[in-house]
Amino acid sequence: MSVKIMAAVYDSDLIDVYDVAVMLALANHADDEGRCYPSVRRISELARCSERKAQNVIKGLQDRGYLRIDQQAGPRGVNVFHVIPTPAHCAPPHDVHPAHCAPHPRTLCTPPPHSVHPTPAQRAPEPSINHQETSEKRQTRDVHDALEAFAGSEAVASFIAFRRKMKKPLTLTGAKRLAKTLDEICKLGGDPDDALALAEERGWQSIKADWYFKETGNDAQPSHDASRPHQPHRGQAHGRGRASAHRSGHQIASEIDGALGIGQPQAVGRWDA
């Protein structure tokens, strides 16, 4: 951050609030030469406006000479901004008048030339890396956002750290897939925070709904087929119907007699001759 550039922005003739906000956002990342390379997203965050608005303001400032942009001249091919709080067309006029009684140029002797090598300007220091938003930080934030839509921030941070400790950091694609699973677990009555904690305890890189419900002993099942009540096979139902239909009248009568004790064999005494 350059206080010098910030002060120059405040002293400039800019009056539009978005022009000033974007210039201050750039100065927040710039060195004392006005050089910086923040992302448009970062500029929009500091200027409190949308990315599209920030791009339009940057274009206007560039057209009026307040910014110079070197395309893909920064680290990893990013654009480099040069903040110019006082463009040349805004500089106050400077009139130069010849000194009184100055001798005519032809009356002066030209001194012999001598070689003077100008002292090269010291290379401007690089802007602090702390102010440059790397792609790794952006991806980490996107991974957090994807999971925190369905789980608590503490559980999410713990699981991401667990994956990093396993030398298998969670990618944005993997986070989106895991978020869908957490949503499914939540809809089936489970606890997404508990699911992430269970994955850590078991040493799993991810979690599936059926794994979670099996480990927790919960009756909920992720599959629609598993939650559907069991229906007897059509052939079995018809077979039982046919078996009932083929019961004979004799069988029915025997069952009734048995219930009433009719027709039961009686003990017969032995007749002596």
PDB file of C-alpha atoms in Angstrom:
ATOM      1  CA  MET A   1       0.000   0.000   0.000  1.00  0.00           C
ATOM      2  CA  SER A   2       1.349   3.420  -0.979  1.00  0.00           C
ATOM      3  CA  VAL A   3       0.330   6.334   1.236  1.00  0.00           C
ATOM      4  CA  LYS A   4       2.010   8.616  -1.277  1.00  0.00           C
ATOM      5  CA  ILE A   5      -0.261   7.483  -4.127  1.00  0.00           C
ATOM      6  CA  MET A   6      -3.339   7.604  -1.895  1.00  0.00           C
ATOM      7  CA  ALA A   7      -2.570  11.204  -0.927  1.00  0.00           C
ATOM      8  CA  ALA A   8      -2.084  12.089  -4.592  1.00  0.00           C
ATOM      9  CA  VAL A   9      -5.474  10.563  -5.437  1.00  0.00           C
ATOM     10  CA  TYR A  10      -7.150  12.670  -2.747  1.00  0.00           C
ATOM     11  CA  ASP A  11      -5.396  15.782  -4.130  1.00  0.00           C
ATOM     12  CA  SER A  12      -6.397  15.003  -7.729  1.00  0.00           C
ATOM     13  CA  ASP A  13      -9.225  16.685  -9.616  1.00  0.00           C
ATOM     14  CA  LEU A  14     -11.355  13.520  -9.630  1.00  0.00           C
ATOM     15  CA  ILE A  15     -14.868  14.186  -8.339  1.00  0.00           C
ATOM     16  CA  ASP A  16     -16.851  11.072  -9.292  1.00  0.00           C
ATOM     17  CA  VAL A  17     -17.216   8.818  -6.254  1.00  0.00           C
ATOM     18  CA  TYR A  18     -16.575   5.619  -8.259  1.00  0.00           C
ATOM     19  CA  ASP A  19     -13.492   7.105  -9.936  1.00  0.00           C
ATOM     20  CA  VAL A  20     -12.044   7.972  -6.537  1.00  0.00           C
ATOM     21  CA  ALA A  21     -13.025   4.604  -5.022  1.00  0.00           C
ATOM     22  CA  VAL A  22     -11.354   2.609  -7.819  1.00  0.00           C
ATOM     23  CA  MET A  23      -8.209   4.781  -7.729  1.00  0.00           C
ATOM     24  CA  LEU A  24      -7.950   4.320  -3.946  1.00  0.00           C
ATOM     25  CA  ALA A  25      -8.467   0.566  -4.342  1.00  0.00           C
ATOM     26  CA  LEU A  26      -5.538   0.480  -6.768  1.00  0.00           C
ATOM     27  CA  ALA A  27      -3.432   2.698  -4.489  1.00  0.00           C
ATOM     28  CA  ASN A  28      -4.092   0.220  -1.675  1.00  0.00           C
ATOM     29  CA  HIS A  29      -2.096  -2.335  -3.703  1.00  0.00           C
ATOM     30  CA  ALA A  30       0.407  -0.005  -5.384  1.00  0.00           C
ATOM     31  CA  ASP A  31       4.023   0.805  -4.647  1.00  0.00           C
ATOM     32  CA  ASP A  32       5.251   4.403  -4.541  1.00  0.00           C
ATOM     33  CA  GLU A  33       5.602   4.382  -8.330  1.00  0.00           C
ATOM     34  CA  GLY A  34       1.892   3.625  -8.699  1.00  0.00           C
ATOM     35  CA  ARG A  35       2.468   0.091  -9.985  1.00  0.00           C
ATOM     36  CA  CYS A  36       0.141  -2.750  -8.929  1.00  0.00           C
ATOM     37  CA  TYR A  37      -1.669  -5.781 -10.305  1.00  0.00           C
ATOM     38  CA  PRO A  38      -4.798  -6.656  -8.255  1.00  0.00           C
ATOM     39  CA  SER A  39      -7.645  -8.585  -9.867  1.00  0.00           C
ATOM     40  CA  VAL A  40     -10.792  -6.819 -11.045  1.00  0.00           C
ATOM     41  CA  ARG A  41     -12.705  -8.802  -8.439  1.00  0.00           C
ATOM     42  CA  ARG A  42     -10.471  -7.456  -5.679  1.00  0.00           C
ATOM     43  CA  ILE A  43     -10.822  -3.895  -7.014  1.00  0.00           C
ATOM     44  CA  SER A  44     -14.621  -4.219  -7.039  1.00  0.00           C
ATOM     45  CA  GLU A  45     -14.599  -5.487  -3.434  1.00  0.00           C
ATOM     46  CA  LEU A  46     -12.561  -2.520  -2.202  1.00  0.00           C
ATOM     47  CA  ALA A  47     -14.539  -0.004  -4.286  1.00  0.00           C
ATOM     48  CA  ARG A  48     -17.860  -1.480  -3.069  1.00  0.00           C
ATOM     49  CA  CYS A  49     -19.251  -1.994  -6.562  1.00  0.00           C
ATOM     50  CA  SER A  50     -19.893  -4.806  -9.032  1.00  0.00           C
ATOM     51  CA  GLU A  51     -17.131  -6.208 -11.242  1.00  0.00           C
ATOM     52  CA  ARG A  52     -18.852  -4.837 -14.353  1.00  0.00           C
ATOM     53  CA  LYS A  53     -19.001  -1.363 -12.799  1.00  0.00           C
ATOM     54  CA  ALA A  54     -15.337  -1.590 -11.809  1.00  0.00           C
ATOM     55  CA  GLN A  55     -14.377  -2.563 -15.379  1.00  0.00           C
ATOM     56  CA  ASN A  56     -16.302   0.401 -16.812  1.00  0.00           C
ATOM     57  CA  VAL A  57     -14.675   2.816 -14.359  1.00  0.00           C
ATOM     58  CA  ILE A  58     -11.201   1.412 -15.126  1.00  0.00           C
ATOM     59  CA  LYS A  59     -11.843   1.881 -18.862  1.00  0.00           C
ATOM     60  CA  GLY A  60     -12.908   5.500 -18.312  1.00  0.00           C
ATOM     61  CA  LEU A  61      -9.879   6.279 -16.141  1.00  0.00           C
ATOM     62  CA  GLN A  62      -7.608   4.717 -18.739  1.00  0.00           C
ATOM     63  CA  ASP A  63      -9.150   6.782 -21.555  1.00  0.00           C
ATOM     64  CA  ARG A  64      -8.637  10.002 -19.560  1.00  0.00           C
ATOM     65  CA  GLY A  65      -5.026   9.208 -18.698  1.00  0.00           C
ATOM     66  CA  TYR A  66      -5.421   8.400 -15.005  1.00  0.00           C
ATOM     67  CA  LEU A  67      -4.442   4.777 -15.573  1.00  0.00           C
ATOM     68  CA  ARG A  68      -2.025   2.967 -17.826  1.00  0.00           C
ATOM     69  CA  ILE A  69      -2.465  -0.783 -18.204  1.00  0.00           C
ATOM     70  CA  ASP A  70       0.270  -3.141 -19.391  1.00  0.00           C
ATOM     71  CA  GLN A  71      -1.509  -6.234 -20.646  1.00  0.00           C
ATOM     72  CA  GLN A  72      -0.260  -9.547 -19.182  1.00  0.00           C
ATOM     73  CA  ALA A  73       2.936  -7.926 -17.884  1.00  0.00           C
ATOM     74  CA  GLY A  74       2.630  -9.110 -14.289  1.00  0.00           C
ATOM     75  CA  PRO A  75       3.195 -12.419 -12.505  1.00  0.00           C
ATOM     76  CA  ARG A  76       1.414 -15.357 -14.134  1.00  0.00           C
ATOM     77  CA  GLY A  77       0.363 -13.104 -17.003  1.00  0.00           C
ATOM     78  CA  VAL A  78      -1.859 -10.681 -15.050  1.00  0.00           C
ATOM     79  CA  ASN A  79      -2.390  -7.060 -16.114  1.00  0.00           C
ATOM     80  CA  VAL A  80      -0.231  -4.396 -14.458  1.00  0.00           C
ATOM     81  CA  PHE A  81      -1.865  -1.063 -13.557  1.00  0.00           C
ATOM     82  CA  HIS A  82       0.041   2.228 -13.337  1.00  0.00           C
ATOM     83  CA  VAL A  83      -1.843   4.795 -11.239  1.00  0.00           C
ATOM     84  CA  ILE A  84      -1.405   8.372 -12.523  1.00  0.00           C
ATOM     85  CA  PRO A  85      -3.246  10.719 -10.117  1.00  0.00           C
ATOM     86  CA  THR A  86      -2.213  13.809 -12.137  1.00  0.00           C
ATOM     87  CA  PRO A  87      -2.163  13.098 -15.879  1.00  0.00           C
ATOM     88  CA  ALA A  88      -0.106  15.327 -18.200  1.00  0.00           C
ATOM     89  CA  HIS A  89      -3.185  17.133 -19.532  1.00  0.00           C
ATOM     90  CA  CYS A  90      -4.135  18.097 -15.963  1.00  0.00           C
ATOM     91  CA  ALA A  91      -0.712  19.525 -15.043  1.00  0.00           C
ATOM     92  CA  PRO A  92      -0.662  23.325 -14.504  1.00  0.00           C
ATOM     93  CA  PRO A  93       0.904  25.342 -17.345  1.00  0.00           C
ATOM     94  CA  HIS A  94       4.550  26.226 -16.875  1.00  0.00           C
ATOM     95  CA  ASP A  95       5.687  29.343 -18.729  1.00  0.00           C
ATOM     96  CA  VAL A  96       9.427  29.752 -19.291  1.00  0.00           C
ATOM     97  CA  HIS A  97      10.718  33.260 -20.007  1.00  0.00           C
ATOM     98  CA  PRO A  98      14.289  33.981 -21.178  1.00  0.00           C
ATOM     99  CA  ALA A  99      16.575  35.685 -18.684  1.00  0.00           C
ATOM    100  CA  HIS A 100      17.148  39.417 -19.162  1.00  0.00           C
ATOM    101  CA  CYS A 101      20.389  40.418 -20.870  1.00  0.00           C
ATOM    102  CA  ALA A 102      21.160  36.844 -21.789  1.00  0.00           C
ATOM    103  CA  PRO A 103      23.909  36.668 -24.417  1.00  0.00           C
ATOM    104  CA  HIS A 104      23.069  35.555 -27.902  1.00  0.00           C
ATOM    105  CA  PRO A 105      23.628  31.848 -28.323  1.00  0.00           C
ATOM    106  CA  ARG A 106      26.093  32.440 -31.170  1.00  0.00           C
ATOM    107  CA  THR A 107      28.425  34.390 -28.901  1.00  0.00           C
ATOM    108  CA  LEU A 108      28.900  31.474 -26.558  1.00  0.00           C
ATOM    109  CA  CYS A 109      31.578  28.896 -27.040  1.00  0.00           C
ATOM    110  CA  THR A 110      30.349  25.378 -27.079  1.00  0.00           C
ATOM    111  CA  PRO A 111      32.162  23.422 -24.376  1.00  0.00           C
ATOM    112  CA  PRO A 112      33.774  20.160 -25.409  1.00  0.00           C
ATOM    113  CA  PRO A 113      31.512  17.175 -25.007  1.00  0.00           C
ATOM    114  CA  HIS A 114      32.141  14.804 -22.179  1.00  0.00           C
ATOM    115  CA  SER A 115      30.477  11.493 -21.522  1.00  0.00           C
ATOM    116  CA  VAL A 116      28.236  11.359 -18.506  1.00  0.00           C
ATOM    117  CA  HIS A 117      26.461   8.133 -17.785  1.00  0.00           C
ATOM    118  CA  PRO A 118      23.238   8.760 -15.912  1.00  0.00           C
ATOM    119  CA  THR A 119      22.783   6.876 -12.707  1.00  0.00           C
ATOM    120  CA  PRO A 120      20.181   4.211 -13.373  1.00  0.00           C
ATOM    121  CA  ALA A 121      17.009   4.577 -11.369  1.00  0.00           C
ATOM    122  CA  GLN A 122      16.664   2.152  -8.533  1.00  0.00           C
ATOM    123  CA  ARG A 123      14.244  -0.604  -9.378  1.00  0.00           C
ATOM    124  CA  ALA A 124      10.909  -0.001  -7.758  1.00  0.00           C
ATOM    125  CA  PRO A 125      10.073  -2.551  -5.064  1.00  0.00           C
ATOM    126  CA  GLU A 126       7.484  -5.126  -5.876  1.00  0.00           C
ATOM    127  CA  PRO A 127       4.081  -4.587  -4.293  1.00  0.00           C
ATOM    128  CA  SER A 128       3.581  -6.609  -1.157  1.00  0.00           C
ATOM    129  CA  ILE A 129       2.542 -10.152  -1.966  1.00  0.00           C
ATOM    130  CA  ASN A 130       0.113  -9.936   0.948  1.00  0.00           C
ATOM    131  CA  HIS A 131      -2.025  -7.590  -1.110  1.00  0.00           C
ATOM    132  CA  GLN A 132      -2.130  -9.828  -4.188  1.00  0.00           C
ATOM    133  CA  GLU A 133      -4.946 -12.317  -4.233  1.00  0.00           C
ATOM    134  CA  THR A 134      -3.571 -15.576  -5.579  1.00  0.00           C
ATOM    135  CA  SER A 135      -5.580 -18.130  -7.452  1.00  0.00           C
ATOM    136  CA  GLU A 136      -4.977 -20.623  -4.626  1.00  0.00           C
ATOM    137  CA  LYS A 137      -6.644 -18.313  -2.098  1.00  0.00           C
ATOM    138  CA  ARG A 138      -9.576 -17.724  -4.429  1.00  0.00           C
ATOM    139  CA  GLN A 139     -10.067 -21.468  -4.913  1.00  0.00           C
ATOM    140  CA  THR A 140      -9.898 -22.094  -1.144  1.00  0.00           C
ATOM    141  CA  ARG A 141     -12.562 -19.463  -0.579  1.00  0.00           C
ATOM    142  CA  ASP A 142     -14.774 -20.966  -3.311  1.00  0.00           C
ATOM    143  CA  VAL A 143     -14.401 -24.438  -1.725  1.00  0.00           C
ATOM    144  CA  HIS A 144     -15.477 -23.022   1.654  1.00  0.00           C
ATOM    145  CA  ASP A 145     -18.482 -21.268   0.093  1.00  0.00           C
ATOM    146  CA  ALA A 146     -19.633 -24.430  -1.716  1.00  0.00           C
ATOM    147  CA  LEU A 147     -19.641 -26.548   1.465  1.00  0.00           C
ATOM    148  CA  GLU A 148     -20.863 -23.871   3.882  1.00  0.00           C
ATOM    149  CA  ALA A 149     -24.116 -23.718   1.912  1.00  0.00           C
ATOM    150  CA  PHE A 150     -25.028 -27.029   3.626  1.00  0.00           C
ATOM    151  CA  ALA A 151     -22.713 -27.357   6.671  1.00  0.00           C
ATOM    152  CA  GLY A 152     -21.338 -25.176   9.456  1.00  0.00           C
ATOM    153  CA  SER A 153     -18.145 -23.177   8.949  1.00  0.00           C
ATOM    154  CA  GLU A 154     -16.269 -24.993  11.739  1.00  0.00           C
ATOM    155  CA  ALA A 155     -17.076 -28.448  10.354  1.00  0.00           C
ATOM    156  CA  VAL A 156     -16.130 -27.314   6.850  1.00  0.00           C
ATOM    157  CA  ALA A 157     -12.823 -25.788   7.968  1.00  0.00           C
ATOM    158  CA  SER A 158     -11.952 -28.930   9.929  1.00  0.00           C
ATOM    159  CA  PHE A 159     -12.661 -31.237   6.977  1.00  0.00           C
ATOM    160  CA  ILE A 160     -10.686 -29.062   4.543  1.00  0.00           C
ATOM    161  CA  ALA A 161      -7.718 -29.070   6.940  1.00  0.00           C
ATOM    162  CA  PHE A 162      -8.091 -32.859   7.279  1.00  0.00           C
ATOM    163  CA  ARG A 163      -7.899 -33.292   3.486  1.00  0.00           C
ATOM    164  CA  ARG A 164      -4.880 -31.009   3.327  1.00  0.00           C
ATOM    165  CA  LYS A 165      -3.194 -33.057   6.046  1.00  0.00           C
ATOM    166  CA  MET A 166      -3.798 -36.169   3.922  1.00  0.00           C
ATOM    167  CA  LYS A 167      -1.889 -34.458   1.075  1.00  0.00           C
ATOM    168  CA  LYS A 168      -5.124 -34.534  -0.917  1.00  0.00           C
ATOM    169  CA  PRO A 169      -6.495 -30.979  -0.771  1.00  0.00           C
ATOM    170  CA  LEU A 170     -10.139 -30.646  -1.730  1.00  0.00           C
ATOM    171  CA  THR A 171     -10.684 -29.159  -5.188  1.00  0.00           C
ATOM    172  CA  LEU A 172     -13.637 -26.992  -6.171  1.00  0.00           C
ATOM    173  CA  THR A 173     -15.067 -29.816  -8.307  1.00  0.00           C
ATOM    174  CA  GLY A 174     -14.810 -32.246  -5.400  1.00  0.00           C
ATOM    175  CA  ALA A 175     -16.364 -29.693  -3.052  1.00  0.00           C
ATOM    176  CA  LYS A 176     -19.380 -29.268  -5.328  1.00  0.00           C
ATOM    177  CA  ARG A 177     -19.927 -33.051  -5.446  1.00  0.00           C
ATOM    178  CA  LEU A 178     -19.576 -33.293  -1.677  1.00  0.00           C
ATOM    179  CA  ALA A 179     -22.033 -30.408  -1.259  1.00  0.00           C
ATOM    180  CA  LYS A 180     -24.669 -32.381  -3.191  1.00  0.00           C
ATOM    181  CA  THR A 181     -24.139 -35.340  -0.849  1.00  0.00           C
ATOM    182  CA  LEU A 182     -24.478 -33.118   2.230  1.00  0.00           C
ATOM    183  CA  ASP A 183     -27.702 -31.707   0.796  1.00  0.00           C
ATOM    184  CA  GLU A 184     -29.017 -35.262   0.307  1.00  0.00           C
ATOM    185  CA  ILE A 185     -28.069 -36.225   3.878  1.00  0.00           C
ATOM    186  CA  CYS A 186     -29.823 -33.138   5.224  1.00  0.00           C
ATOM    187  CA  LYS A 187     -33.019 -33.833   3.263  1.00  0.00           C
ATOM    188  CA  LEU A 188     -33.090 -37.392   4.613  1.00  0.00           C
ATOM    189  CA  GLY A 189     -32.917 -36.172   8.194  1.00  0.00           C
ATOM    190  CA  GLY A 190     -29.181 -36.478   8.769  1.00  0.00           C
ATOM    191  CA  ASP A 191     -26.684 -33.932  10.084  1.00  0.00           C
ATOM    192  CA  PRO A 192     -24.161 -32.643   7.481  1.00  0.00           C
ATOM    193  CA  ASP A 193     -21.760 -31.476  10.222  1.00  0.00           C
ATOM    194  CA  ASP A 194     -21.837 -34.944  11.784  1.00  0.00           C
ATOM    195  CA  ALA A 195     -21.293 -36.500   8.351  1.00  0.00           C
ATOM    196  CA  LEU A 196     -18.094 -34.495   7.810  1.00  0.00           C
ATOM    197  CA  ALA A 197     -16.887 -35.376  11.316  1.00  0.00           C
ATOM    198  CA  LEU A 198     -17.608 -39.067  10.652  1.00  0.00           C
ATOM    199  CA  ALA A 199     -15.528 -38.938   7.470  1.00  0.00           C
ATOM    200  CA  GLU A 200     -12.606 -37.551   9.464  1.00  0.00           C
ATOM    201  CA  GLU A 201     -12.947 -40.225  12.168  1.00  0.00           C
ATOM    202  CA  ARG A 202     -12.998 -43.024   9.592  1.00  0.00           C
ATOM    203  CA  GLY A 203     -10.201 -41.509   7.517  1.00  0.00           C
ATOM    204  CA  TRP A 204     -12.441 -41.169   4.471  1.00  0.00           C
ATOM    205  CA  GLN A 205     -11.647 -38.660   1.756  1.00  0.00           C
ATOM    206  CA  SER A 206     -15.367 -38.081   1.225  1.00  0.00           C
ATOM    207  CA  ILE A 207     -18.759 -39.211   2.503  1.00  0.00           C
ATOM    208  CA  LYS A 208     -21.782 -40.837   0.887  1.00  0.00           C
ATOM    209  CA  ALA A 209     -25.320 -40.759   2.189  1.00  0.00           C
ATOM    210  CA  ASP A 210     -25.612 -44.542   2.479  1.00  0.00           C
ATOM    211  CA  TRP A 211     -22.251 -44.729   4.305  1.00  0.00           C
ATOM    212  CA  TYR A 212     -23.401 -42.133   6.799  1.00  0.00           C
ATOM    213  CA  PHE A 213     -26.766 -43.747   7.574  1.00  0.00           C
ATOM    214  CA  LYS A 214     -25.211 -47.205   7.820  1.00  0.00           C
ATOM    215  CA  GLU A 215     -22.569 -46.026  10.310  1.00  0.00           C
ATOM    216  CA  THR A 216     -24.996 -44.004  12.425  1.00  0.00           C
ATOM    217  CA  GLY A 217     -27.701 -46.702  12.455  1.00  0.00           C
ATOM    218  CA  ASN A 218     -30.262 -44.269  11.121  1.00  0.00           C
ATOM    219  CA  ASP A 219     -33.218 -45.820   9.294  1.00  0.00           C
ATOM    220  CA  ALA A 220     -33.168 -43.171   6.586  1.00  0.00           C
ATOM    221  CA  GLN A 221     -31.888 -44.399   3.250  1.00  0.00           C
ATOM    222  CA  PRO A 222     -30.626 -42.313   0.340  1.00  0.00           C
ATOM    223  CA  SER A 223     -32.188 -44.532  -2.279  1.00  0.00           C
ATOM    224  CA  HIS A 224     -35.853 -44.147  -3.250  1.00  0.00           C
ATOM    225  CA  ASP A 225     -36.129 -47.942  -3.739  1.00  0.00           C
ATOM    226  CA  ALA A 226     -34.955 -48.635  -0.198  1.00  0.00           C
ATOM    227  CA  SER A 227     -37.612 -46.391   1.299  1.00  0.00           C
ATOM    228  CA  ARG A 228     -40.448 -47.886  -0.761  1.00  0.00           C
ATOM    229  CA  PRO A 229     -42.627 -50.415   1.163  1.00  0.00           C
ATOM    230  CA  HIS A 230     -42.061 -54.004   0.092  1.00  0.00           C
ATOM    231  CA  GLN A 231     -44.603 -55.280  -2.436  1.00  0.00           C
ATOM    232  CA  PRO A 232     -45.081 -59.035  -2.965  1.00  0.00           C
ATOM    233  CA  HIS A 233     -44.166 -60.329  -6.370  1.00  0.00           C
ATOM    234  CA  ARG A 234     -47.184 -60.540  -8.653  1.00  0.00           C
ATOM    235  CA  GLY A 235     -46.638 -64.247  -9.266  1.00  0.00           C
ATOM    236  CA  GLN A 236     -46.461 -64.969  -5.544  1.00  0.00           C
ATOM    237  CA  ALA A 237     -49.686 -63.106  -4.862  1.00  0.00           C
ATOM    238  CA  HIS A 238     -51.489 -64.918  -7.648  1.00  0.00           C
ATOM    239  CA  GLY A 239     -50.109 -68.260  -6.463  1.00  0.00           C
ATOM    240  CA  ARG A 240     -51.485 -67.702  -2.994  1.00  0.00           C
ATOM    241  CA  GLY A 241     -54.864 -66.783  -4.518  1.00  0.00           C
ATOM    242  CA  ARG A 242     -54.973 -69.925  -6.571  1.00  0.00           C
ATOM    243  CA  ALA A 243     -54.023 -72.087  -3.550  1.00  0.00           C
ATOM    244  CA  SER A 244     -56.868 -70.579  -1.546  1.00  0.00           C
ATOM    245  CA  ALA A 245     -59.321 -71.062  -4.371  1.00  0.00           C
ATOM    246  CA  HIS A 246     -58.475 -74.777  -4.728  1.00  0.00           C
ATOM    247  CA  ARG A 247     -59.320 -75.676  -1.112  1.00  0.00           C
ATOM    248  CA  SER A 248     -61.999 -78.309  -1.309  1.00  0.00           C
ATOM    249  CA  GLY A 249     -65.217 -78.361   0.676  1.00  0.00           C
ATOM    250  CA  HIS A 250     -64.039 -81.561   2.382  1.00  0.00           C
ATOM    251  CA  GLN A 251     -60.954 -79.769   3.739  1.00  0.00           C
ATOM    252  CA  ILE A 252     -63.049 -76.908   5.086  1.00  0.00           C
ATOM    253  CA  ALA A 253     -65.509 -79.337   6.778  1.00  0.00           C
ATOM    254  CA  SER A 254     -62.642 -81.262   8.371  1.00  0.00           C
ATOM    255  CA  GLU A 255     -61.242 -78.068   9.842  1.00  0.00           C
ATOM    256  CA  ILE A 256     -64.644 -77.161  11.348  1.00  0.00           C
ATOM    257  CA  ASP A 257     -65.117 -80.687  12.829  1.00  0.00           C
ATOM    258  CA  GLY A 258     -61.666 -80.531  14.350  1.00  0.00           C
ATOM    259  CA  ALA A 259     -62.438 -77.245  16.015  1.00  0.00           C
ATOM    260  CA  LEU A 260     -65.707 -78.644  17.527  1.00  0.00           C
ATOM    261  CA  GLY A 261     -64.214 -82.004  18.560  1.00  0.00           C
ATOM    262  CA  ILE A 262     -66.516 -83.914  16.236  1.00  0.00           C
ATOM    263  CA  GLY A 263     -65.239 -87.011  14.571  1.00  0.00           C
ATOM    264  CA  GLN A 264     -62.277 -87.345  16.950  1.00  0.00           C
ATOM    265  CA  PRO A 265     -61.245 -90.970  17.611  1.00  0.00           C
ATOM    266  CA  GLN A 266     -62.693 -92.270  20.917  1.00  0.00           C
ATOM    267  CA  ALA A 267     -61.014 -94.652  23.323  1.00  0.00           C
ATOM    268  CA  VAL A 268     -62.708 -98.054  22.941  1.00  0.00           C
ATOM    269  CA  GLY A 269     -62.809-100.482  25.882  1.00  0.00           C
ATOM    270  CA  ARG A 270     -61.811-104.102  25.410  1.00  0.00           C
ATOM    271  CA  TRP A 271     -64.739-106.545  25.440  1.00  0.00           C
ATOM    272  CA  ASP A 272     -64.159-109.721  27.322  1.00  0.00           C
ATOM    273  CA  ALA A 273     -65.479-112.775  25.611  1.00  0.00           C
TER     274      ALA A 273
END
